[in-house]
mmCIF file of C-alpha atoms and ligand atoms in Angstrom:
data_model
loop_
_atom_site.group_PDB
_atom_site.id
_atom_site.type_symbol
_atom_site.label_atom_id
_atom_site.label_comp_id
_atom_site.label_asym_id
_atom_site.label_seq_id
_atom_site.Cartn_x
_atom_site.Cartn_y
_atom_site.Cartn_z
ATOM 1 C CA MET A 42 239.831 81.715 35.830
ATOM 2 C CA VAL A 43 242.048 81.511 32.745
ATOM 3 C CA LEU A 44 240.149 82.971 29.806
ATOM 4 C CA PHE A 45 240.626 81.518 26.362
ATOM 5 C CA LEU A 46 241.292 85.022 25.093
ATOM 6 C CA ASP A 47 240.910 88.241 27.091
ATOM 7 C CA LEU A 48 240.105 90.637 24.270
ATOM 8 C CA ALA A 49 239.691 93.723 26.451
ATOM 9 C CA LYS A 50 243.160 93.096 27.863
ATOM 10 C CA VAL A 51 244.577 92.556 24.364
ATOM 11 C CA ASN A 52 243.201 95.866 23.101
ATOM 12 C CA ASN A 53 243.626 97.978 26.217
ATOM 13 C CA ARG A 54 247.395 97.720 25.822
ATOM 14 C CA PHE A 55 247.000 100.125 22.892
ATOM 15 C CA ARG A 56 244.143 102.167 24.329
ATOM 16 C CA GLY A 57 245.954 105.514 24.343
ATOM 17 C CA GLU A 58 247.114 105.227 20.752
ATOM 18 C CA MET A 59 243.789 103.880 19.542
ATOM 19 C CA ASP A 60 241.811 106.619 21.319
ATOM 20 C CA GLU A 61 243.948 109.220 19.642
ATOM 21 C CA ARG A 62 243.570 107.746 16.174
ATOM 22 C CA ILE A 63 239.794 107.306 16.591
ATOM 23 C CA LYS A 64 239.561 110.899 17.771
ATOM 24 C CA THR A 65 241.349 112.020 14.599
ATOM 25 C CA VAL A 66 238.721 110.224 12.510
ATOM 26 C CA LEU A 67 235.905 111.814 14.505
ATOM 27 C CA ASP A 68 237.494 115.256 14.276
ATOM 28 C CA LYS A 69 237.854 114.907 10.509
ATOM 29 C CA GLY A 70 234.343 113.610 9.978
ATOM 30 C CA TRP A 71 235.464 111.275 7.153
ATOM 31 C CA TYR A 72 234.365 107.691 7.839
ATOM 32 C CA VAL A 73 234.731 105.565 4.719
ATOM 33 C CA GLN A 74 237.460 105.317 2.063
ATOM 34 C CA GLY A 75 239.715 107.965 3.511
ATOM 35 C CA GLU A 76 243.306 108.435 4.620
ATOM 36 C CA GLU A 77 243.194 105.870 7.425
ATOM 37 C CA ASN A 78 242.164 103.112 5.061
ATOM 38 C CA GLU A 79 244.760 104.157 2.520
ATOM 39 C CA ARG A 80 247.518 104.285 5.175
ATOM 40 C CA PHE A 81 246.651 100.977 6.789
ATOM 41 C CA CYS A 82 246.423 99.200 3.428
ATOM 42 C CA ARG A 83 249.834 100.561 2.445
ATOM 43 C CA HIS A 84 251.323 99.371 5.731
ATOM 44 C CA PHE A 85 249.598 96.005 5.559
ATOM 45 C CA ALA A 86 250.857 95.393 2.012
ATOM 46 C CA GLU A 87 254.373 96.305 3.165
ATOM 47 C CA TYR A 88 254.019 93.953 6.100
ATOM 48 C CA CYS A 89 252.863 91.055 3.926
ATOM 49 C CA GLY A 90 255.451 91.864 1.274
ATOM 50 C CA THR A 91 252.843 92.311 -1.463
ATOM 51 C CA LYS A 92 252.454 95.194 -3.869
ATOM 52 C CA TYR A 93 248.802 95.768 -2.962
ATOM 53 C CA ALA A 94 246.351 95.383 -0.108
ATOM 54 C CA LEU A 95 242.667 96.243 -0.278
ATOM 55 C CA GLY A 96 240.608 96.803 2.863
ATOM 56 C CA VAL A 97 237.216 95.068 2.758
ATOM 57 C CA ALA A 98 234.349 94.516 5.175
ATOM 58 C CA ASN A 99 235.199 91.027 6.484
ATOM 59 C CA GLY A 100 237.059 87.821 5.735
ATOM 60 C CA LEU A 101 234.174 86.040 4.027
ATOM 61 C CA GLU A 102 233.778 88.838 1.498
ATOM 62 C CA ALA A 103 237.545 89.004 0.992
ATOM 63 C CA LEU A 104 237.400 85.339 -0.068
ATOM 64 C CA GLU A 105 234.270 85.825 -2.150
ATOM 65 C CA LEU A 106 235.702 88.791 -4.001
ATOM 66 C CA VAL A 107 238.930 86.985 -4.858
ATOM 67 C CA ILE A 108 236.924 84.258 -6.608
ATOM 68 C CA ARG A 109 234.514 86.724 -8.183
ATOM 69 C CA ALA A 110 237.351 88.803 -9.629
ATOM 70 C CA HIS A 111 238.456 85.756 -11.620
ATOM 71 C CA ASP A 112 234.957 85.327 -13.081
ATOM 72 C CA PHE A 113 234.709 81.794 -11.758
ATOM 73 C CA GLY A 114 231.107 80.629 -11.513
ATOM 74 C CA PRO A 115 228.716 77.732 -12.118
ATOM 75 C CA GLY A 116 230.486 74.680 -13.507
ATOM 76 C CA ASP A 117 233.857 75.727 -12.095
ATOM 77 C CA GLU A 118 235.436 73.689 -9.309
ATOM 78 C CA ILE A 119 237.662 75.038 -6.592
ATOM 79 C CA ILE A 120 239.720 72.746 -4.396
ATOM 80 C CA VAL A 121 239.489 73.562 -0.710
ATOM 81 C CA PRO A 122 240.387 71.761 2.527
ATOM 82 C CA ALA A 123 237.567 69.787 4.131
ATOM 83 C CA ASN A 124 239.042 70.822 7.479
ATOM 84 C CA THR A 125 238.407 74.558 7.585
ATOM 85 C CA TYR A 126 236.037 77.107 8.984
ATOM 86 C CA ILE A 127 232.886 77.051 6.849
ATOM 87 C CA ALA A 128 233.484 80.591 5.522
ATOM 88 C CA THR A 129 236.139 79.331 3.090
ATOM 89 C CA ILE A 130 233.652 76.947 1.530
ATOM 90 C CA LEU A 131 230.752 79.425 1.627
ATOM 91 C CA ALA A 132 232.826 81.877 -0.403
ATOM 92 C CA ILE A 133 233.096 79.269 -3.169
ATOM 93 C CA SER A 134 229.414 78.336 -3.039
ATOM 94 C CA ARG A 135 228.305 81.966 -3.017
ATOM 95 C CA ASN A 136 230.058 82.407 -6.366
ATOM 96 C CA GLY A 137 228.083 79.476 -7.757
ATOM 97 C CA CYS A 138 231.252 77.377 -7.991
ATOM 98 C CA THR A 139 231.596 73.814 -6.711
ATOM 99 C CA PRO A 140 233.816 73.309 -3.663
ATOM 100 C CA VAL A 141 235.861 70.104 -3.944
ATOM 101 C CA LEU A 142 236.890 69.025 -0.461
ATOM 102 C CA VAL A 143 240.321 67.555 0.205
ATOM 103 C CA GLU A 144 241.387 65.884 3.443
ATOM 104 C CA PRO A 145 244.022 67.411 5.743
ATOM 105 C CA GLU A 146 247.385 66.096 6.887
ATOM 106 C CA TRP A 147 247.082 64.512 10.291
ATOM 107 C CA ASP A 148 250.077 66.316 11.789
ATOM 108 C CA THR A 149 249.400 69.951 10.790
ATOM 109 C CA CYS A 150 245.627 69.702 10.115
ATOM 110 C CA ASN A 151 246.233 71.730 6.920
ATOM 111 C CA ILE A 152 245.192 70.532 3.459
ATOM 112 C CA ASP A 153 247.282 67.524 2.452
ATOM 113 C CA PRO A 154 249.186 68.581 -0.679
ATOM 114 C CA GLU A 155 249.655 64.910 -1.583
ATOM 115 C CA ARG A 156 245.883 64.459 -1.962
ATOM 116 C CA ILE A 157 245.210 67.473 -4.159
ATOM 117 C CA GLU A 158 246.114 66.029 -7.558
ATOM 118 C CA ALA A 159 243.512 63.263 -7.305
ATOM 119 C CA ALA A 160 240.832 65.936 -6.850
ATOM 120 C CA ILE A 161 241.746 67.872 -10.002
ATOM 121 C CA THR A 162 239.352 67.546 -12.958
ATOM 122 C CA PRO A 163 239.029 69.410 -16.278
ATOM 123 C CA ARG A 164 236.664 71.794 -14.443
ATOM 124 C CA THR A 165 239.119 72.713 -11.683
ATOM 125 C CA ARG A 166 239.997 76.396 -11.767
ATOM 126 C CA ALA A 167 241.788 77.091 -8.487
ATOM 127 C CA ILE A 168 243.220 75.706 -5.279
ATOM 128 C CA MET A 169 242.160 77.613 -2.184
ATOM 129 C CA VAL A 170 244.517 76.785 0.676
ATOM 130 C CA VAL A 171 243.781 77.724 4.284
ATOM 131 C CA HIS A 172 246.646 78.410 6.677
ATOM 132 C CA LEU A 173 244.671 76.884 9.507
ATOM 133 C CA TYR A 174 245.308 77.532 13.218
ATOM 134 C CA GLY A 175 248.000 80.035 12.184
ATOM 135 C CA GLN A 176 250.278 77.670 10.289
ATOM 136 C CA ALA A 177 251.268 78.208 6.655
ATOM 137 C CA VAL A 178 250.495 75.340 4.310
ATOM 138 C CA ARG A 179 253.532 73.650 2.722
ATOM 139 C CA MET A 180 253.099 75.327 -0.650
ATOM 140 C CA GLU A 181 255.688 73.710 -2.946
ATOM 141 C CA LYS A 182 253.440 70.917 -4.144
ATOM 142 C CA VAL A 183 250.472 73.294 -4.439
ATOM 143 C CA TRP A 184 252.460 75.628 -6.670
ATOM 144 C CA ALA A 185 253.743 72.733 -8.780
ATOM 145 C CA LEU A 186 250.216 71.404 -9.334
ATOM 146 C CA ALA A 187 248.910 74.865 -10.167
ATOM 147 C CA GLU A 188 251.603 75.220 -12.780
ATOM 148 C CA LYS A 189 251.057 71.730 -14.189
ATOM 149 C CA TYR A 190 247.280 72.154 -14.553
ATOM 150 C CA GLY A 191 247.093 75.918 -15.160
ATOM 151 C CA LEU A 192 245.236 76.687 -11.921
ATOM 152 C CA LYS A 193 245.042 79.790 -9.768
ATOM 153 C CA VAL A 194 246.098 79.554 -6.128
ATOM 154 C CA PHE A 195 244.370 81.551 -3.384
ATOM 155 C CA GLU A 196 245.107 81.725 0.336
ATOM 156 C CA ASP A 197 242.651 82.001 3.193
ATOM 157 C CA CYS A 198 244.859 83.850 5.686
ATOM 158 C CA ALA A 199 242.114 84.575 8.231
ATOM 159 C CA GLN A 200 244.070 82.700 10.918
ATOM 160 C CA ALA A 201 247.603 83.424 9.748
ATOM 161 C CA HIS A 202 248.570 87.106 9.918
ATOM 162 C CA GLY A 203 252.354 87.079 9.808
ATOM 163 C CA ALA A 204 252.863 83.323 9.289
ATOM 164 C CA MET A 205 255.958 82.626 7.194
ATOM 165 C CA HIS A 206 256.807 80.266 4.359
ATOM 166 C CA GLN A 207 260.492 80.211 3.395
ATOM 167 C CA GLY A 208 260.962 83.903 4.126
ATOM 168 C CA LYS A 209 257.647 85.095 2.668
ATOM 169 C CA ARG A 210 254.509 85.894 4.574
ATOM 170 C CA ALA A 211 251.064 84.396 4.232
ATOM 171 C CA GLY A 212 249.148 86.496 1.739
ATOM 172 C CA ASN A 213 252.202 86.625 -0.524
ATOM 173 C CA LEU A 214 252.281 82.949 -1.465
ATOM 174 C CA SER A 215 249.645 82.888 -4.196
ATOM 175 C CA ASP A 216 247.624 84.936 -6.658
ATOM 176 C CA ALA A 217 245.677 86.535 -3.797
ATOM 177 C CA GLY A 218 245.377 86.244 -0.023
ATOM 178 C CA ALA A 219 242.196 86.905 1.962
ATOM 179 C CA PHE A 220 242.368 88.111 5.568
ATOM 180 C CA SER A 221 239.831 88.540 8.352
ATOM 181 C CA PHE A 222 240.308 91.122 11.102
ATOM 182 C CA TYR A 223 237.529 89.714 13.267
ATOM 183 C CA PRO A 224 238.341 90.798 16.861
ATOM 184 C CA GLY A 225 239.809 87.485 18.036
ATOM 185 C CA LYS A 226 242.260 87.127 15.144
ATOM 186 C CA ASN A 227 246.018 87.654 15.583
ATOM 187 C CA LEU A 228 245.396 91.069 14.013
ATOM 188 C CA GLY A 229 241.844 91.978 14.988
ATOM 189 C CA CYS A 230 239.854 95.199 14.851
ATOM 190 C CA LEU A 231 236.926 96.329 17.016
ATOM 191 C CA GLY A 232 234.235 94.801 14.842
ATOM 192 C CA ASP A 233 234.336 93.256 11.388
ATOM 193 C CA GLY A 234 237.063 93.895 8.859
ATOM 194 C CA GLY A 235 239.094 92.153 6.185
ATOM 195 C CA ALA A 236 241.681 92.613 3.459
ATOM 196 C CA ILE A 237 242.908 91.133 0.214
ATOM 197 C CA THR A 238 246.582 91.071 -0.729
ATOM 198 C CA THR A 239 248.013 90.567 -4.210
ATOM 199 C CA ASN A 240 250.959 91.440 -6.437
ATOM 200 C CA ASP A 241 248.804 91.709 -9.544
ATOM 201 C CA GLU A 242 247.829 95.278 -10.422
ATOM 202 C CA THR A 243 245.016 94.342 -12.813
ATOM 203 C CA LEU A 244 243.519 92.023 -10.231
ATOM 204 C CA PHE A 245 243.869 94.660 -7.512
ATOM 205 C CA LEU A 246 242.056 97.299 -9.574
ATOM 206 C CA LYS A 247 239.261 94.879 -10.384
ATOM 207 C CA LEU A 248 238.925 93.870 -6.724
ATOM 208 C CA LYS A 249 238.864 97.513 -5.703
ATOM 209 C CA ALA A 250 236.023 98.219 -8.104
ATOM 210 C CA LEU A 251 234.097 95.044 -7.219
ATOM 211 C CA ALA A 252 234.215 95.929 -3.519
ATOM 212 C CA ASN A 253 232.850 99.404 -4.262
ATOM 213 C CA TYR A 254 229.629 98.750 -6.220
ATOM 214 C CA GLY A 255 231.679 97.709 -9.235
ATOM 215 C CA SER A 256 232.725 101.312 -9.656
ATOM 216 C CA ASP A 257 236.068 101.918 -11.359
ATOM 217 C CA ARG A 258 235.570 105.668 -11.118
ATOM 218 C CA LYS A 259 232.986 107.827 -9.430
ATOM 219 C CA TYR A 260 229.458 107.131 -10.658
ATOM 220 C CA HIS A 261 230.723 104.737 -13.314
ATOM 221 C CA ASN A 262 229.882 101.076 -12.675
ATOM 222 C CA LEU A 263 231.898 98.609 -14.667
ATOM 223 C CA TYR A 264 230.702 95.516 -12.759
ATOM 224 C CA LYS A 265 227.683 94.467 -10.716
ATOM 225 C CA GLY A 266 229.749 94.871 -7.571
ATOM 226 C CA ILE A 267 229.025 94.861 -3.868
ATOM 227 C CA ASN A 268 229.677 97.231 -0.981
ATOM 228 C CA SER A 269 232.510 95.702 1.050
ATOM 229 C CA ARG A 270 234.827 98.307 2.540
ATOM 230 C CA LEU A 271 236.969 98.721 5.619
ATOM 231 C CA ASP A 272 235.808 101.810 7.485
ATOM 232 C CA GLU A 273 238.112 104.529 8.757
ATOM 233 C CA ILE A 274 237.812 103.717 12.456
ATOM 234 C CA GLN A 275 238.672 100.051 11.948
ATOM 235 C CA ALA A 276 241.537 100.967 9.614
ATOM 236 C CA ALA A 277 242.918 103.387 12.219
ATOM 237 C CA VAL A 278 242.719 100.749 14.959
ATOM 238 C CA LEU A 279 244.363 98.137 12.726
ATOM 239 C CA ASP A 280 247.145 100.523 11.777
ATOM 240 C CA VAL A 281 247.975 100.943 15.475
ATOM 241 C CA LYS A 282 247.848 97.207 16.181
ATOM 242 C CA LEU A 283 249.841 96.199 13.101
ATOM 243 C CA LYS A 284 252.981 97.702 14.675
ATOM 244 C CA TYR A 285 252.722 95.184 17.497
ATOM 245 C CA LEU A 286 251.758 92.142 15.458
ATOM 246 C CA ASP A 287 255.256 90.673 15.219
ATOM 247 C CA ALA A 288 255.830 91.066 18.958
ATOM 248 C CA ASP A 289 252.453 89.475 19.688
ATOM 249 C CA ASN A 290 253.170 86.603 17.326
ATOM 250 C CA ALA A 291 256.575 86.108 18.967
ATOM 251 C CA ARG A 292 254.833 85.863 22.334
ATOM 252 C CA ARG A 293 252.376 83.313 20.912
ATOM 253 C CA ARG A 294 255.359 81.278 19.690
ATOM 254 C CA GLU A 295 256.884 81.379 23.173
ATOM 255 C CA ILE A 296 253.655 80.174 24.739
ATOM 256 C CA ALA A 297 253.300 77.407 22.142
ATOM 257 C CA LEU A 298 256.872 76.323 22.792
ATOM 258 C CA PHE A 299 256.250 76.304 26.537
ATOM 259 C CA TYR A 300 253.133 74.167 26.063
ATOM 260 C CA ARG A 301 254.996 71.815 23.736
ATOM 261 C CA GLU A 302 257.907 71.442 26.156
ATOM 262 C CA HIS A 303 255.902 71.183 29.362
ATOM 263 C CA ILE A 304 252.760 69.297 28.411
ATOM 264 C CA THR A 305 253.696 65.651 28.763
ATOM 265 C CA ASN A 306 250.308 64.044 29.330
ATOM 266 C CA PRO A 307 250.435 60.899 27.126
ATOM 267 C CA ARG A 308 246.681 61.079 26.510
ATOM 268 C CA LEU A 309 247.136 64.144 24.342
ATOM 269 C CA VAL A 310 248.472 64.683 20.846
ATOM 270 C CA LEU A 311 250.134 68.097 20.638
ATOM 271 C CA PRO A 312 250.078 70.272 17.512
ATOM 272 C CA GLN A 313 253.071 69.997 15.216
ATOM 273 C CA THR A 314 254.733 72.622 13.078
ATOM 274 C CA TRP A 315 256.854 71.978 10.005
ATOM 275 C CA ASP A 316 258.842 75.180 10.664
ATOM 276 C CA GLU A 317 258.763 77.348 13.798
ATOM 277 C CA LYS A 318 258.457 80.494 11.661
ATOM 278 C CA ALA A 319 255.564 79.032 9.688
ATOM 279 C CA ALA A 320 253.251 79.172 12.659
ATOM 280 C CA VAL A 321 251.748 82.160 14.458
ATOM 281 C CA TRP A 322 249.560 79.989 16.718
ATOM 282 C CA TYR A 323 246.163 81.552 16.199
ATOM 283 C CA VAL A 324 245.063 78.621 18.300
ATOM 284 C CA PHE A 325 246.952 75.864 20.080
ATOM 285 C CA ALA A 326 244.797 72.839 19.327
ATOM 286 C CA VAL A 327 245.528 69.585 21.164
ATOM 287 C CA ARG A 328 243.792 66.305 20.400
ATOM 288 C CA THR A 329 242.340 63.533 22.548
ATOM 289 C CA GLU A 330 239.709 60.859 21.990
ATOM 290 C CA GLU A 331 238.083 61.982 25.248
ATOM 291 C CA ARG A 332 237.846 65.603 24.194
ATOM 292 C CA ASP A 333 234.514 66.398 25.842
ATOM 293 C CA ALA A 334 235.577 64.943 29.218
ATOM 294 C CA PHE A 335 238.884 66.802 28.936
ATOM 295 C CA GLN A 336 237.091 70.067 28.205
ATOM 296 C CA ARG A 337 234.777 69.555 31.213
ATOM 297 C CA TYR A 338 237.773 68.763 33.431
ATOM 298 C CA LEU A 339 239.537 71.987 32.380
ATOM 299 C CA ALA A 340 236.354 74.031 32.860
ATOM 300 C CA ASP A 341 236.049 72.637 36.417
ATOM 301 C CA LYS A 342 239.604 73.803 37.066
ATOM 302 C CA GLY A 343 238.794 77.294 35.754
ATOM 303 C CA ILE A 344 240.376 76.983 32.308
ATOM 304 C CA GLN A 345 238.313 78.159 29.355
ATOM 305 C CA THR A 346 238.798 76.304 26.076
ATOM 306 C CA LEU A 347 237.176 76.402 22.647
ATOM 307 C CA ILE A 348 236.641 73.895 19.848
ATOM 308 C CA HIS A 349 237.839 74.940 16.380
ATOM 309 C CA TYR A 350 235.447 73.495 15.213
ATOM 310 C CA PRO A 351 232.825 71.118 16.618
ATOM 311 C CA THR A 352 231.121 70.205 13.299
ATOM 312 C CA PRO A 353 232.848 69.899 9.918
ATOM 313 C CA PRO A 354 231.317 71.979 7.109
ATOM 314 C CA HIS A 355 230.201 68.837 5.239
ATOM 315 C CA LYS A 356 228.093 67.779 8.248
ATOM 316 C CA GLN A 357 226.344 71.144 8.541
ATOM 317 C CA PRO A 358 222.680 71.440 7.502
ATOM 318 C CA ALA A 359 223.734 74.149 5.049
ATOM 319 C CA TYR A 360 225.583 71.456 3.082
ATOM 320 C CA ALA A 361 222.890 68.775 3.256
ATOM 321 C CA GLU A 362 224.119 67.432 -0.095
ATOM 322 C CA TRP A 363 227.294 66.230 1.671
ATOM 323 C CA ASN A 364 225.799 65.111 4.978
ATOM 324 C CA ASP A 365 225.912 61.412 4.005
ATOM 325 C CA ARG A 366 229.464 61.580 2.694
ATOM 326 C CA SER A 367 232.550 61.093 4.794
ATOM 327 C CA TRP A 368 235.910 62.820 5.004
ATOM 328 C CA PRO A 369 237.174 60.679 7.893
ATOM 329 C CA ILE A 370 240.392 62.510 8.810
ATOM 330 C CA THR A 371 238.483 65.786 9.004
ATOM 331 C CA GLU A 372 235.774 64.151 11.110
ATOM 332 C CA LYS A 373 238.316 62.634 13.513
ATOM 333 C CA ILE A 374 239.990 66.036 13.927
ATOM 334 C CA HIS A 375 236.633 67.661 14.663
ATOM 335 C CA ARG A 376 235.833 64.968 17.257
ATOM 336 C CA GLU A 377 239.164 65.222 19.052
ATOM 337 C CA ILE A 378 240.357 68.799 18.827
ATOM 338 C CA LEU A 379 240.431 71.274 21.727
ATOM 339 C CA SER A 380 242.047 74.707 21.754
ATOM 340 C CA LEU A 381 243.883 75.678 24.947
ATOM 341 C CA PRO A 382 244.067 79.318 26.064
ATOM 342 C CA MET A 383 246.394 81.229 23.750
ATOM 343 C CA SER A 384 246.934 84.975 23.580
ATOM 344 C CA PRO A 385 249.804 87.433 23.829
ATOM 345 C CA VAL A 386 248.478 88.789 27.139
ATOM 346 C CA MET A 387 248.586 85.518 29.100
ATOM 347 C CA THR A 388 250.781 85.713 32.172
ATOM 348 C CA ALA A 389 253.590 83.236 32.930
ATOM 349 C CA GLU A 390 251.492 81.942 35.871
ATOM 350 C CA GLU A 391 248.490 81.325 33.653
ATOM 351 C CA ILE A 392 250.547 79.467 31.063
ATOM 352 C CA ARG A 393 252.181 77.274 33.720
ATOM 353 C CA PHE A 394 248.811 76.661 35.406
ATOM 354 C CA VAL A 395 247.328 75.489 32.093
ATOM 355 C CA ALA A 396 250.281 73.140 31.423
ATOM 356 C CA ASP A 397 250.269 71.728 34.979
ATOM 357 C CA THR A 398 246.496 71.251 34.979
ATOM 358 C CA VAL A 399 246.610 69.527 31.601
ATOM 359 C CA ASN A 400 249.357 67.214 32.870
ATOM 360 C CA ALA A 401 247.317 66.354 35.978
ATOM 361 C CA TRP A 402 244.387 65.081 33.864
ATOM 362 C CA ARG A 403 244.006 61.314 34.367
HETATM 363 C C1 LIG B 231 239.665 80.206 8.142
HETATM 364 C C2 LIG B 231 238.665 81.336 8.130
HETATM 365 N N1 LIG B 231 238.227 81.790 6.944
HETATM 366 C C3 LIG B 231 237.356 82.817 6.871
HETATM 367 C C4 LIG B 231 236.876 83.439 8.007
HETATM 368 C C5 LIG B 231 235.841 84.506 7.846
HETATM 369 O O1 LIG B 231 236.241 85.747 8.321
HETATM 370 P P1 LIG B 231 235.143 86.803 8.811
HETATM 371 O O2 LIG B 231 234.602 86.312 10.120
HETATM 372 O O3 LIG B 231 235.894 88.077 8.955
HETATM 373 O O4 LIG B 231 234.098 86.880 7.764
HETATM 374 C C6 LIG B 231 237.345 83.013 9.266
HETATM 375 C C7 LIG B 231 236.974 83.656 10.516
HETATM 376 O O5 LIG B 231 235.965 83.869 10.988
HETATM 377 C C8 LIG B 231 238.250 81.932 9.323
HETATM 378 O O6 LIG B 231 238.697 81.467 10.492
#
């Protein structure tokens, strides 16, 4: 059986180091907003190349807080890819703003920068890009539009820890980047966790307060904030795993390259990258019109796959107001996409078995 992602195997590589760091937290008896959080955030900011990183409770709240900190609300529109995990869009809705969905490029599945301008109105306040499947969005056009129309740019980096764009990392390509450390992510903790990166000190301080009951200093509440913090155990675990992120991403790139060189089945469309360094291959998503049959075939052969994602956000009951509308490229991607096993702990035999089995599909 080839698992899609063997999380125990991923984490057990660092078991000794993680045990030790967790023990330190337990010995100290300090569980929230302590040294581990401070250390990890410093290291994560250094890694991303930003001045600041703030640990928060999860990726959804990281996104929500970024919007909230700009005081965007009802009447404000935020441009967002139609082809994303629903959390990106929920973060906009939960601030009372209007998400304006833009279709993706067919080759990378990321938001199509050429379609953004047509979606801009006098109410547009920001462009929220998503570096989907681990690949950085081509940002030049996004930046140019933001400048032309006076918009903020935010990044959803939940799938793109370490992805590069012309020498800079995801999270350092906009006003603020939002990360998830959900266990299956390229950098994942042992539960829920998230972070926000930025180079803007004022924004950072506001985010820090907003995530801590709106408190800018102890028992003084400047904003009606929330409680969204990264706890000490998760921060300690992440600080251990961060050291290995580049090596893990390099291994993902090797696997992706192997798949791209060895999978020759003409019934499949393979994922494309606009720059090898841009992609950290959170998932390796192939496409075929007979996706469900292909998934069943692989399952019969002992290969576990996942669909990222089966239903587009605009077809979800939660967004009933959009259910009758169509974003056809997004819908086609959702119908055809299938993610093959991808993780830094896959063996050479497993990778070859996946490629050979995929090629043998008739
Ligand atoms: C693109 C994207 N955005 C946001 C999120 C939300 O992150 P979290 O699950 O940590 O809330 C996820 C992951 O689940 C994601 O894949």
